[in-house]
mmCIF file of N, CA and C in Angstrom:
data_model
loop_
_atom_site.group_PDB
_atom_site.id
_atom_site.type_symbol
_atom_site.label_atom_id
_atom_site.label_comp_id
_atom_site.label_asym_id
_atom_site.label_seq_id
_atom_site.Cartn_x
_atom_site.Cartn_y
_atom_site.Cartn_z
ATOM 1 N N UNK A 464 6.182 2.271 -28.284
ATOM 2 C CA UNK A 464 7.216 1.795 -27.432
ATOM 3 C C UNK A 464 6.684 1.596 -26.003
ATOM 4 N N UNK A 465 6.880 0.468 -25.544
ATOM 5 C CA UNK A 465 6.485 0.132 -24.157
ATOM 6 C C UNK A 465 7.533 0.074 -23.164
ATOM 7 N N UNK A 466 7.323 0.632 -22.038
ATOM 8 C CA UNK A 466 8.320 0.743 -20.981
ATOM 9 C C UNK A 466 7.778 -0.049 -19.769
ATOM 10 N N UNK A 467 8.435 -0.993 -19.169
ATOM 11 C CA UNK A 467 7.861 -1.637 -18.027
ATOM 12 C C UNK A 467 7.954 -0.731 -16.766
ATOM 13 N N UNK A 468 6.907 -0.905 -15.957
ATOM 14 C CA UNK A 468 6.897 -0.161 -14.763
ATOM 15 C C UNK A 468 7.625 -0.912 -13.579
ATOM 16 N N UNK A 469 8.528 -0.262 -12.918
ATOM 17 C CA UNK A 469 9.219 -0.952 -11.791
ATOM 18 C C UNK A 469 8.206 -1.182 -10.677
ATOM 19 N N UNK A 470 8.267 -2.350 -10.098
ATOM 20 C CA UNK A 470 7.457 -2.630 -8.830
ATOM 21 C C UNK A 470 8.250 -3.391 -7.815
ATOM 22 N N UNK A 471 7.870 -3.234 -6.653
ATOM 23 C CA UNK A 471 8.539 -3.847 -5.529
ATOM 24 C C UNK A 471 7.643 -5.120 -5.084
ATOM 25 N N UNK A 472 7.379 -5.996 -5.991
ATOM 26 C CA UNK A 472 6.414 -7.078 -5.608
ATOM 27 C C UNK A 472 7.152 -8.171 -4.856
ATOM 28 N N UNK A 473 8.414 -8.072 -4.633
ATOM 29 C CA UNK A 473 9.165 -9.055 -3.832
ATOM 30 C C UNK A 473 8.904 -8.941 -2.298
ATOM 31 N N UNK A 474 8.256 -7.786 -1.935
ATOM 32 C CA UNK A 474 7.952 -7.573 -0.552
ATOM 33 C C UNK A 474 6.499 -7.279 -0.292
ATOM 34 N N UNK A 475 5.691 -8.222 -0.699
ATOM 35 C CA UNK A 475 4.245 -7.995 -0.583
ATOM 36 C C UNK A 475 3.826 -7.904 0.872
ATOM 37 N N UNK A 476 4.231 -8.728 1.755
ATOM 38 C CA UNK A 476 3.937 -8.606 3.188
ATOM 39 C C UNK A 476 4.718 -7.562 3.849
ATOM 40 N N UNK A 477 5.962 -7.407 3.473
ATOM 41 C CA UNK A 477 6.787 -6.306 4.026
ATOM 42 C C UNK A 477 6.219 -4.907 3.717
ATOM 43 N N UNK A 478 5.595 -4.726 2.614
ATOM 44 C CA UNK A 478 5.047 -3.389 2.289
ATOM 45 C C UNK A 478 3.853 -3.066 3.242
ATOM 46 N N UNK A 479 3.341 -4.114 3.855
ATOM 47 C CA UNK A 479 2.231 -3.791 4.826
ATOM 48 C C UNK A 479 2.774 -2.915 5.995
ATOM 49 N N UNK A 480 3.972 -3.229 6.434
ATOM 50 C CA UNK A 480 4.637 -2.471 7.450
ATOM 51 C C UNK A 480 4.782 -1.097 7.112
ATOM 52 N N UNK A 481 5.182 -0.772 5.870
ATOM 53 C CA UNK A 481 5.315 0.607 5.380
ATOM 54 C C UNK A 481 3.995 1.254 5.367
ATOM 55 N N UNK A 482 2.942 0.500 5.029
ATOM 56 C CA UNK A 482 1.586 1.020 5.000
ATOM 57 C C UNK A 482 1.068 1.447 6.395
ATOM 58 N N UNK A 483 1.410 0.570 7.327
ATOM 59 C CA UNK A 483 1.016 0.872 8.697
ATOM 60 C C UNK A 483 1.775 2.057 9.243
ATOM 61 N N UNK A 484 3.015 2.269 8.862
ATOM 62 C CA UNK A 484 3.893 3.331 9.343
ATOM 63 C C UNK A 484 3.281 4.662 8.765
ATOM 64 N N UNK A 485 2.472 4.681 7.699
ATOM 65 C CA UNK A 485 1.902 5.773 7.197
ATOM 66 C C UNK A 485 0.638 6.269 7.832
ATOM 67 N N UNK A 486 0.033 5.356 8.691
ATOM 68 C CA UNK A 486 -1.199 5.647 9.367
ATOM 69 C C UNK A 486 -0.873 6.394 10.716
ATOM 70 N N UNK A 487 -1.488 7.632 10.746
ATOM 71 C CA UNK A 487 -1.344 8.457 11.966
ATOM 72 C C UNK A 487 -2.735 8.669 12.564
ATOM 73 N N UNK A 488 -2.983 8.247 13.788
ATOM 74 C CA UNK A 488 -4.318 8.490 14.534
ATOM 75 C C UNK A 488 -4.106 9.707 15.405
ATOM 76 N N UNK A 489 -5.028 10.673 15.255
ATOM 77 C CA UNK A 489 -5.061 11.775 16.275
ATOM 78 C C UNK A 489 -6.444 11.953 16.755
ATOM 79 N N UNK A 490 -6.627 11.912 17.994
ATOM 80 C CA UNK A 490 -7.902 12.175 18.615
ATOM 81 C C UNK A 490 -7.820 13.383 19.444
ATOM 82 N N UNK A 491 -8.727 14.252 19.312
ATOM 83 C CA UNK A 491 -8.708 15.528 20.101
ATOM 84 C C UNK A 491 -9.813 15.465 21.103
ATOM 85 N N UNK A 492 -9.556 15.817 22.368
ATOM 86 C CA UNK A 492 -10.516 15.892 23.376
ATOM 87 C C UNK A 492 -11.481 17.014 23.154
ATOM 88 N N UNK A 493 -12.799 16.790 23.246
ATOM 89 C CA UNK A 493 -13.754 17.783 23.092
ATOM 90 C C UNK A 493 -13.632 18.857 24.216
ATOM 91 N N UNK A 494 -13.990 20.047 23.976
ATOM 92 C CA UNK A 494 -13.977 21.105 24.992
ATOM 93 C C UNK A 494 -14.990 20.736 26.135
ATOM 94 N N UNK A 495 -16.155 20.259 25.720
ATOM 95 C CA UNK A 495 -17.180 19.829 26.694
ATOM 96 C C UNK A 495 -16.765 18.519 27.284
ATOM 97 N N UNK A 496 -16.860 18.309 28.595
ATOM 98 C CA UNK A 496 -16.584 17.051 29.166
ATOM 99 C C UNK A 496 -17.612 16.053 28.848
ATOM 100 N N UNK A 497 -17.380 15.130 28.002
ATOM 101 C CA UNK A 497 -18.383 14.031 27.715
ATOM 102 C C UNK A 497 -17.807 12.685 27.689
ATOM 103 N N UNK A 498 -18.671 11.776 27.942
ATOM 104 C CA UNK A 498 -18.277 10.340 27.959
ATOM 105 C C UNK A 498 -17.790 9.859 26.582
ATOM 106 N N UNK A 499 -18.557 10.273 25.600
ATOM 107 C CA UNK A 499 -18.270 9.851 24.264
ATOM 108 C C UNK A 499 -16.877 10.374 23.736
ATOM 109 N N UNK A 500 -16.593 11.568 24.126
ATOM 110 C CA UNK A 500 -15.248 12.082 23.807
ATOM 111 C C UNK A 500 -14.126 11.321 24.476
ATOM 112 N N UNK A 501 -14.354 10.904 25.704
ATOM 113 C CA UNK A 501 -13.356 10.083 26.442
ATOM 114 C C UNK A 501 -13.100 8.722 25.783
ATOM 115 N N UNK A 502 -14.248 8.162 25.368
ATOM 116 C CA UNK A 502 -14.165 6.844 24.651
ATOM 117 C C UNK A 502 -13.493 6.987 23.329
ATOM 118 N N UNK A 503 -13.723 8.027 22.678
ATOM 119 C CA UNK A 503 -12.987 8.281 21.389
ATOM 120 C C UNK A 503 -11.473 8.417 21.595
ATOM 121 N N UNK A 504 -11.110 9.131 22.602
ATOM 122 C CA UNK A 504 -9.607 9.319 22.878
ATOM 123 C C UNK A 504 -9.049 8.010 23.278
ATOM 124 N N UNK A 505 -9.741 7.209 24.155
ATOM 125 C CA UNK A 505 -9.293 6.007 24.680
ATOM 126 C C UNK A 505 -9.161 4.959 23.450
ATOM 127 N N UNK A 506 -10.080 4.955 22.587
ATOM 128 C CA UNK A 506 -10.100 4.015 21.415
ATOM 129 C C UNK A 506 -8.910 4.415 20.496
ATOM 130 N N UNK A 507 -8.722 5.599 20.240
ATOM 131 C CA UNK A 507 -7.695 6.100 19.345
ATOM 132 C C UNK A 507 -6.327 5.647 20.019
ATOM 133 N N UNK A 508 -6.193 5.737 21.306
ATOM 134 C CA UNK A 508 -4.995 5.440 21.934
ATOM 135 C C UNK A 508 -4.692 3.964 21.912
ATOM 136 N N UNK A 509 -5.729 3.168 22.040
ATOM 137 C CA UNK A 509 -5.613 1.632 21.903
ATOM 138 C C UNK A 509 -5.261 1.293 20.552
ATOM 139 N N UNK A 510 -5.830 1.864 19.474
ATOM 140 C CA UNK A 510 -5.514 1.490 18.089
ATOM 141 C C UNK A 510 -4.032 1.959 17.838
ATOM 142 N N UNK A 511 -3.619 2.995 18.291
ATOM 143 C CA UNK A 511 -2.226 3.414 18.098
ATOM 144 C C UNK A 511 -1.264 2.451 18.704
ATOM 145 N N UNK A 512 -1.631 1.912 19.951
ATOM 146 C CA UNK A 512 -0.788 1.018 20.600
ATOM 147 C C UNK A 512 -0.727 -0.237 19.867
ATOM 148 N N UNK A 513 -1.924 -0.770 19.311
ATOM 149 C CA UNK A 513 -1.892 -2.020 18.596
ATOM 150 C C UNK A 513 -1.024 -1.851 17.255
ATOM 151 N N UNK A 514 -1.214 -0.699 16.597
ATOM 152 C CA UNK A 514 -0.299 -0.457 15.378
ATOM 153 C C UNK A 514 1.126 -0.444 15.718
ATOM 154 N N UNK A 515 1.555 0.123 16.890
ATOM 155 C CA UNK A 515 2.956 0.151 17.239
ATOM 156 C C UNK A 515 3.422 -1.200 17.574
ATOM 157 N N UNK A 516 2.569 -2.099 18.059
ATOM 158 C CA UNK A 516 2.936 -3.456 18.317
ATOM 159 C C UNK A 516 3.054 -4.306 17.088
ATOM 160 N N UNK A 517 2.056 -4.067 16.158
ATOM 161 C CA UNK A 517 2.077 -4.990 14.955
ATOM 162 C C UNK A 517 3.252 -4.596 13.953
ATOM 163 N N UNK A 518 3.524 -3.340 13.835
ATOM 164 C CA UNK A 518 4.501 -2.828 12.865
ATOM 165 C C UNK A 518 5.856 -3.667 12.983
ATOM 166 N N UNK A 519 6.470 -3.755 14.129
ATOM 167 C CA UNK A 519 7.750 -4.535 14.106
ATOM 168 C C UNK A 519 7.586 -5.962 13.953
ATOM 169 N N UNK A 520 6.379 -6.515 14.365
ATOM 170 C CA UNK A 520 6.189 -7.935 14.250
ATOM 171 C C UNK A 520 6.087 -8.300 12.703
ATOM 172 N N UNK A 521 5.331 -7.441 11.970
ATOM 173 C CA UNK A 521 5.247 -7.708 10.567
ATOM 174 C C UNK A 521 6.557 -7.469 9.830
ATOM 175 N N UNK A 522 7.262 -6.385 10.201
ATOM 176 C CA UNK A 522 8.533 -6.102 9.528
ATOM 177 C C UNK A 522 9.660 -7.243 9.879
ATOM 178 N N UNK A 523 9.707 -7.642 11.140
ATOM 179 C CA UNK A 523 10.884 -8.450 11.450
ATOM 180 C C UNK A 523 10.532 -9.973 11.453
ATOM 181 N N UNK A 524 9.231 -10.324 11.639
ATOM 182 C CA UNK A 524 8.898 -11.791 11.771
ATOM 183 C C UNK A 524 8.113 -12.221 10.540
ATOM 184 N N UNK A 525 7.038 -11.607 10.276
ATOM 185 C CA UNK A 525 6.048 -12.119 9.240
ATOM 186 C C UNK A 525 6.625 -11.861 7.739
ATOM 187 N N UNK A 526 7.340 -10.727 7.526
ATOM 188 C CA UNK A 526 7.795 -10.463 6.228
ATOM 189 C C UNK A 526 8.782 -11.443 5.743
ATOM 190 N N UNK A 527 9.878 -11.725 6.593
ATOM 191 C CA UNK A 527 10.869 -12.662 6.059
ATOM 192 C C UNK A 527 10.280 -14.155 5.919
ATOM 193 N N UNK A 528 9.239 -14.446 6.702
ATOM 194 C CA UNK A 528 8.599 -15.781 6.578
ATOM 195 C C UNK A 528 7.661 -15.917 5.387
ATOM 196 N N UNK A 529 6.748 -14.945 5.242
ATOM 197 C CA UNK A 529 5.720 -14.970 4.346
ATOM 198 C C UNK A 529 5.971 -14.491 2.966
ATOM 199 N N UNK A 530 6.941 -13.539 2.854
ATOM 200 C CA UNK A 530 7.195 -12.997 1.462
ATOM 201 C C UNK A 530 7.634 -13.997 0.498
ATOM 202 N N UNK A 531 8.561 -14.917 0.874
ATOM 203 C CA UNK A 531 8.926 -15.926 -0.143
ATOM 204 C C UNK A 531 7.744 -16.948 -0.557
ATOM 205 N N UNK A 532 6.933 -17.176 0.446
ATOM 206 C CA UNK A 532 5.756 -18.076 0.230
ATOM 207 C C UNK A 532 4.733 -17.324 -0.722
ATOM 208 N N UNK A 533 4.462 -16.082 -0.411
ATOM 209 C CA UNK A 533 3.475 -15.241 -1.225
ATOM 210 C C UNK A 533 4.086 -15.110 -2.636
ATOM 211 N N UNK A 534 5.343 -14.861 -2.747
ATOM 212 C CA UNK A 534 5.965 -14.649 -4.074
ATOM 213 C C UNK A 534 5.954 -15.892 -4.886
ATOM 214 N N UNK A 535 6.213 -17.023 -4.223
ATOM 215 C CA UNK A 535 6.116 -18.309 -4.940
ATOM 216 C C UNK A 535 4.661 -18.627 -5.361
ATOM 217 N N UNK A 536 3.684 -18.387 -4.506
ATOM 218 C CA UNK A 536 2.334 -18.551 -4.868
ATOM 219 C C UNK A 536 1.920 -17.686 -6.045
ATOM 220 N N UNK A 537 2.337 -16.427 -5.981
ATOM 221 C CA UNK A 537 1.955 -15.602 -7.131
ATOM 222 C C UNK A 537 2.568 -15.960 -8.411
ATOM 223 N N UNK A 538 3.830 -16.436 -8.351
ATOM 224 C CA UNK A 538 4.499 -16.910 -9.523
ATOM 225 C C UNK A 538 3.907 -18.135 -10.133
ATOM 226 N N UNK A 539 3.430 -19.146 -9.194
ATOM 227 C CA UNK A 539 2.758 -20.309 -9.690
ATOM 228 C C UNK A 539 1.505 -19.936 -10.375
ATOM 229 N N UNK A 540 0.734 -18.980 -9.700
ATOM 230 C CA UNK A 540 -0.582 -18.590 -10.336
ATOM 231 C C UNK A 540 -0.495 -17.700 -11.496
ATOM 232 N N UNK A 541 0.788 -17.221 -11.852
ATOM 233 C CA UNK A 541 0.976 -16.364 -12.991
ATOM 234 C C UNK A 541 0.586 -14.929 -12.782
ATOM 235 N N UNK A 542 0.548 -14.447 -11.565
ATOM 236 C CA UNK A 542 -0.010 -13.164 -11.155
ATOM 237 C C UNK A 542 1.291 -12.245 -11.007
ATOM 238 N N UNK A 543 1.204 -11.068 -11.777
ATOM 239 C CA UNK A 543 2.289 -10.186 -11.794
ATOM 240 C C UNK A 543 1.716 -8.879 -11.242
ATOM 241 N N UNK A 544 2.081 -8.389 -10.000
ATOM 242 C CA UNK A 544 1.530 -7.284 -9.374
ATOM 243 C C UNK A 544 2.012 -5.981 -9.963
ATOM 244 N N UNK A 545 1.167 -5.006 -10.034
ATOM 245 C CA UNK A 545 1.554 -3.646 -10.502
ATOM 246 C C UNK A 545 2.243 -3.682 -11.946
ATOM 247 N N UNK A 546 1.673 -4.574 -12.792
ATOM 248 C CA UNK A 546 2.200 -4.725 -14.136
ATOM 249 C C UNK A 546 1.226 -3.744 -15.000
ATOM 250 N N UNK A 547 1.951 -2.832 -15.801
ATOM 251 C CA UNK A 547 1.128 -2.001 -16.608
ATOM 252 C C UNK A 547 1.971 -1.676 -17.817
ATOM 253 N N UNK A 548 1.322 -1.680 -18.994
ATOM 254 C CA UNK A 548 1.897 -1.209 -20.216
ATOM 255 C C UNK A 548 1.005 -0.058 -20.803
ATOM 256 N N UNK A 549 1.733 0.974 -21.124
ATOM 257 C CA UNK A 549 0.948 2.117 -21.653
ATOM 258 C C UNK A 549 1.594 2.434 -23.002
ATOM 259 N N UNK A 550 0.759 2.631 -24.021
ATOM 260 C CA UNK A 550 1.180 2.887 -25.369
ATOM 261 C C UNK A 550 0.255 3.626 -26.145
ATOM 262 N N UNK A 551 0.581 4.186 -27.281
ATOM 263 C CA UNK A 551 -0.324 4.896 -28.051
ATOM 264 C C UNK A 551 0.156 4.787 -29.529
ATOM 265 N N UNK A 552 -0.747 4.880 -30.442
ATOM 266 C CA UNK A 552 -0.471 4.982 -31.873
ATOM 267 C C UNK A 552 -0.698 6.465 -32.387
ATOM 268 N N UNK A 553 0.337 7.066 -32.873
ATOM 269 C CA UNK A 553 0.248 8.468 -33.294
ATOM 270 C C UNK A 553 0.499 8.575 -34.737
ATOM 271 N N UNK A 554 -0.160 9.504 -35.344
ATOM 272 C CA UNK A 554 -0.054 9.809 -36.772
ATOM 273 C C UNK A 554 0.341 11.333 -36.949
ATOM 274 N N UNK A 555 1.218 11.651 -37.737
ATOM 275 C CA UNK A 555 1.603 13.018 -37.992
ATOM 276 C C UNK A 555 1.263 13.472 -39.397
ATOM 277 N N UNK A 556 0.433 12.707 -40.122
ATOM 278 C CA UNK A 556 0.075 12.857 -41.547
ATOM 279 C C UNK A 556 -0.607 14.253 -41.844
ATOM 280 N N UNK A 557 -1.397 14.759 -40.871
ATOM 281 C CA UNK A 557 -2.068 16.006 -41.149
ATOM 282 C C UNK A 557 -1.406 17.193 -40.568
ATOM 283 N N UNK A 558 -0.085 17.084 -40.315
ATOM 284 C CA UNK A 558 0.658 18.257 -39.878
ATOM 285 C C UNK A 558 0.707 18.455 -38.325
ATOM 286 N N UNK A 559 -0.152 17.718 -37.608
ATOM 287 C CA UNK A 559 0.028 17.752 -36.138
ATOM 288 C C UNK A 559 -0.261 16.239 -35.651
ATOM 289 N N UNK A 560 0.339 16.011 -34.527
ATOM 290 C CA UNK A 560 0.109 14.625 -33.990
ATOM 291 C C UNK A 560 -1.288 14.324 -33.496
ATOM 292 N N UNK A 561 -1.788 13.137 -33.832
ATOM 293 C CA UNK A 561 -3.053 12.753 -33.390
ATOM 294 C C UNK A 561 -3.091 11.229 -33.151
ATOM 295 N N UNK A 562 -4.039 10.798 -32.190
ATOM 296 C CA UNK A 562 -4.103 9.379 -31.961
ATOM 297 C C UNK A 562 -4.833 8.737 -33.089
ATOM 298 N N UNK A 563 -4.419 7.547 -33.479
ATOM 299 C CA UNK A 563 -5.076 6.717 -34.487
ATOM 300 C C UNK A 563 -5.295 5.330 -33.989
ATOM 301 N N UNK A 564 -6.288 4.640 -34.563
ATOM 302 C CA UNK A 564 -6.564 3.252 -34.136
ATOM 303 C C UNK A 564 -5.754 2.263 -34.860
#
Protein backbone atom coordinates (compact mmCIF):
# COMPACT_ATOMS: atom_id res chain seq x y z
CA UNK A 1 0.00 0.00 0.00
CA UNK A 2 1.43 3.36 -1.00
CA UNK A 3 0.55 6.60 0.72
CA UNK A 4 1.47 9.94 -0.82
CA UNK A 5 3.55 12.35 1.22
CA UNK A 6 2.07 15.81 1.67
CA UNK A 7 4.28 18.58 0.38
CA UNK A 8 3.96 22.33 0.24
CA UNK A 9 5.50 22.70 -3.19
CA UNK A 10 3.13 25.56 -4.02
CA UNK A 11 5.36 27.93 -2.05
CA UNK A 12 8.86 27.17 -3.29
CA UNK A 13 10.11 30.77 -3.04
CA UNK A 14 7.94 31.54 0.00
CA UNK A 15 9.52 28.69 1.93
CA UNK A 16 12.85 30.50 1.65
CA UNK A 17 11.47 33.13 4.02
CA UNK A 18 10.73 30.43 6.58
CA UNK A 19 14.22 29.05 6.13
CA UNK A 20 15.74 32.48 6.73
CA UNK A 21 13.57 32.92 9.83
CA UNK A 22 15.16 29.78 11.26
CA UNK A 23 18.70 31.15 10.94
CA UNK A 24 19.99 32.73 14.15
CA UNK A 25 23.43 34.29 14.25
CA UNK A 26 25.10 34.89 17.56
CA UNK A 27 28.59 36.29 17.94
CA UNK A 28 30.23 36.56 21.32
CA UNK A 29 32.92 39.09 22.09
CA UNK A 30 36.15 37.48 23.15
CA UNK A 31 37.36 38.25 26.64
CA UNK A 32 40.67 39.50 25.27
CA UNK A 33 40.38 42.75 23.33
CA UNK A 34 41.34 41.77 19.78
CA UNK A 35 40.70 43.21 16.35
CA UNK A 36 39.61 39.87 14.93
CA UNK A 37 36.94 39.52 17.62
CA UNK A 38 35.58 42.97 16.78
CA UNK A 39 35.49 42.07 13.07
CA UNK A 40 33.60 38.87 13.88
CA UNK A 41 30.99 40.70 15.95
CA UNK A 42 30.62 43.41 13.28
CA UNK A 43 30.25 40.83 10.49
CA UNK A 44 27.62 38.87 12.42
CA UNK A 45 25.69 42.08 13.03
CA UNK A 46 25.81 42.99 9.34
CA UNK A 47 24.65 39.52 8.27
CA UNK A 48 21.79 39.66 10.76
CA UNK A 49 20.77 43.06 9.39
CA UNK A 50 20.82 41.77 5.81
CA UNK A 51 18.73 38.77 6.85
CA UNK A 52 16.19 41.04 8.55
CA UNK A 53 15.95 43.15 5.38
CA UNK A 54 15.63 40.19 2.99
CA UNK A 55 13.05 38.23 4.95
CA UNK A 56 10.05 40.58 4.43
CA UNK A 57 11.11 41.30 0.83
CA UNK A 58 11.06 37.60 0.01
CA UNK A 59 7.81 36.98 1.89
CA UNK A 60 5.84 40.00 0.65
CA UNK A 61 7.28 40.76 -2.80
CA UNK A 62 9.19 37.88 -4.35
CA UNK A 63 7.04 34.99 -3.15
CA UNK A 64 3.75 36.23 -4.68
CA UNK A 65 5.52 37.09 -7.94
CA UNK A 66 7.84 34.12 -8.38
CA UNK A 67 5.94 31.20 -6.81
CA UNK A 68 3.38 30.96 -9.66
CA UNK A 69 6.19 31.18 -12.25
CA UNK A 70 8.32 28.55 -10.52
CA UNK A 71 5.29 26.27 -10.04
CA UNK A 72 4.41 26.58 -13.74
CA UNK A 73 7.99 25.85 -14.74
CA UNK A 74 8.15 22.79 -12.47
CA UNK A 75 4.84 21.52 -13.86
CA UNK A 76 5.98 21.97 -17.48
CA UNK A 77 9.24 20.16 -16.73
CA UNK A 78 7.36 17.36 -14.95
CA UNK A 79 9.17 17.89 -11.67
CA UNK A 80 7.32 16.97 -8.48
CA UNK A 81 9.12 18.17 -5.36
CA UNK A 82 9.28 16.03 -2.22
CA UNK A 83 7.53 13.14 -3.92
CA UNK A 84 8.20 9.80 -2.27
CA UNK A 85 6.61 6.39 -2.23
CA UNK A 86 7.54 3.85 0.41
CA UNK A 87 6.40 0.27 0.26
CA UNK A 88 7.41 -3.28 1.12
CA UNK A 89 6.50 -6.84 0.23
CA UNK A 90 5.97 -8.97 3.33
CA UNK A 91 5.42 -12.68 3.73
CA UNK A 92 4.03 -14.39 6.82
CA UNK A 93 4.42 -17.96 5.51
CA UNK A 94 7.09 -18.99 8.02
CA UNK A 95 5.15 -17.84 11.07
CA UNK A 96 6.72 -14.40 11.28
CA UNK A 97 6.73 -11.41 8.94
CA UNK A 98 9.71 -11.06 6.65
CA UNK A 99 10.59 -8.99 3.62
CA UNK A 100 10.45 -10.78 0.27
CA UNK A 101 11.45 -9.76 -3.23
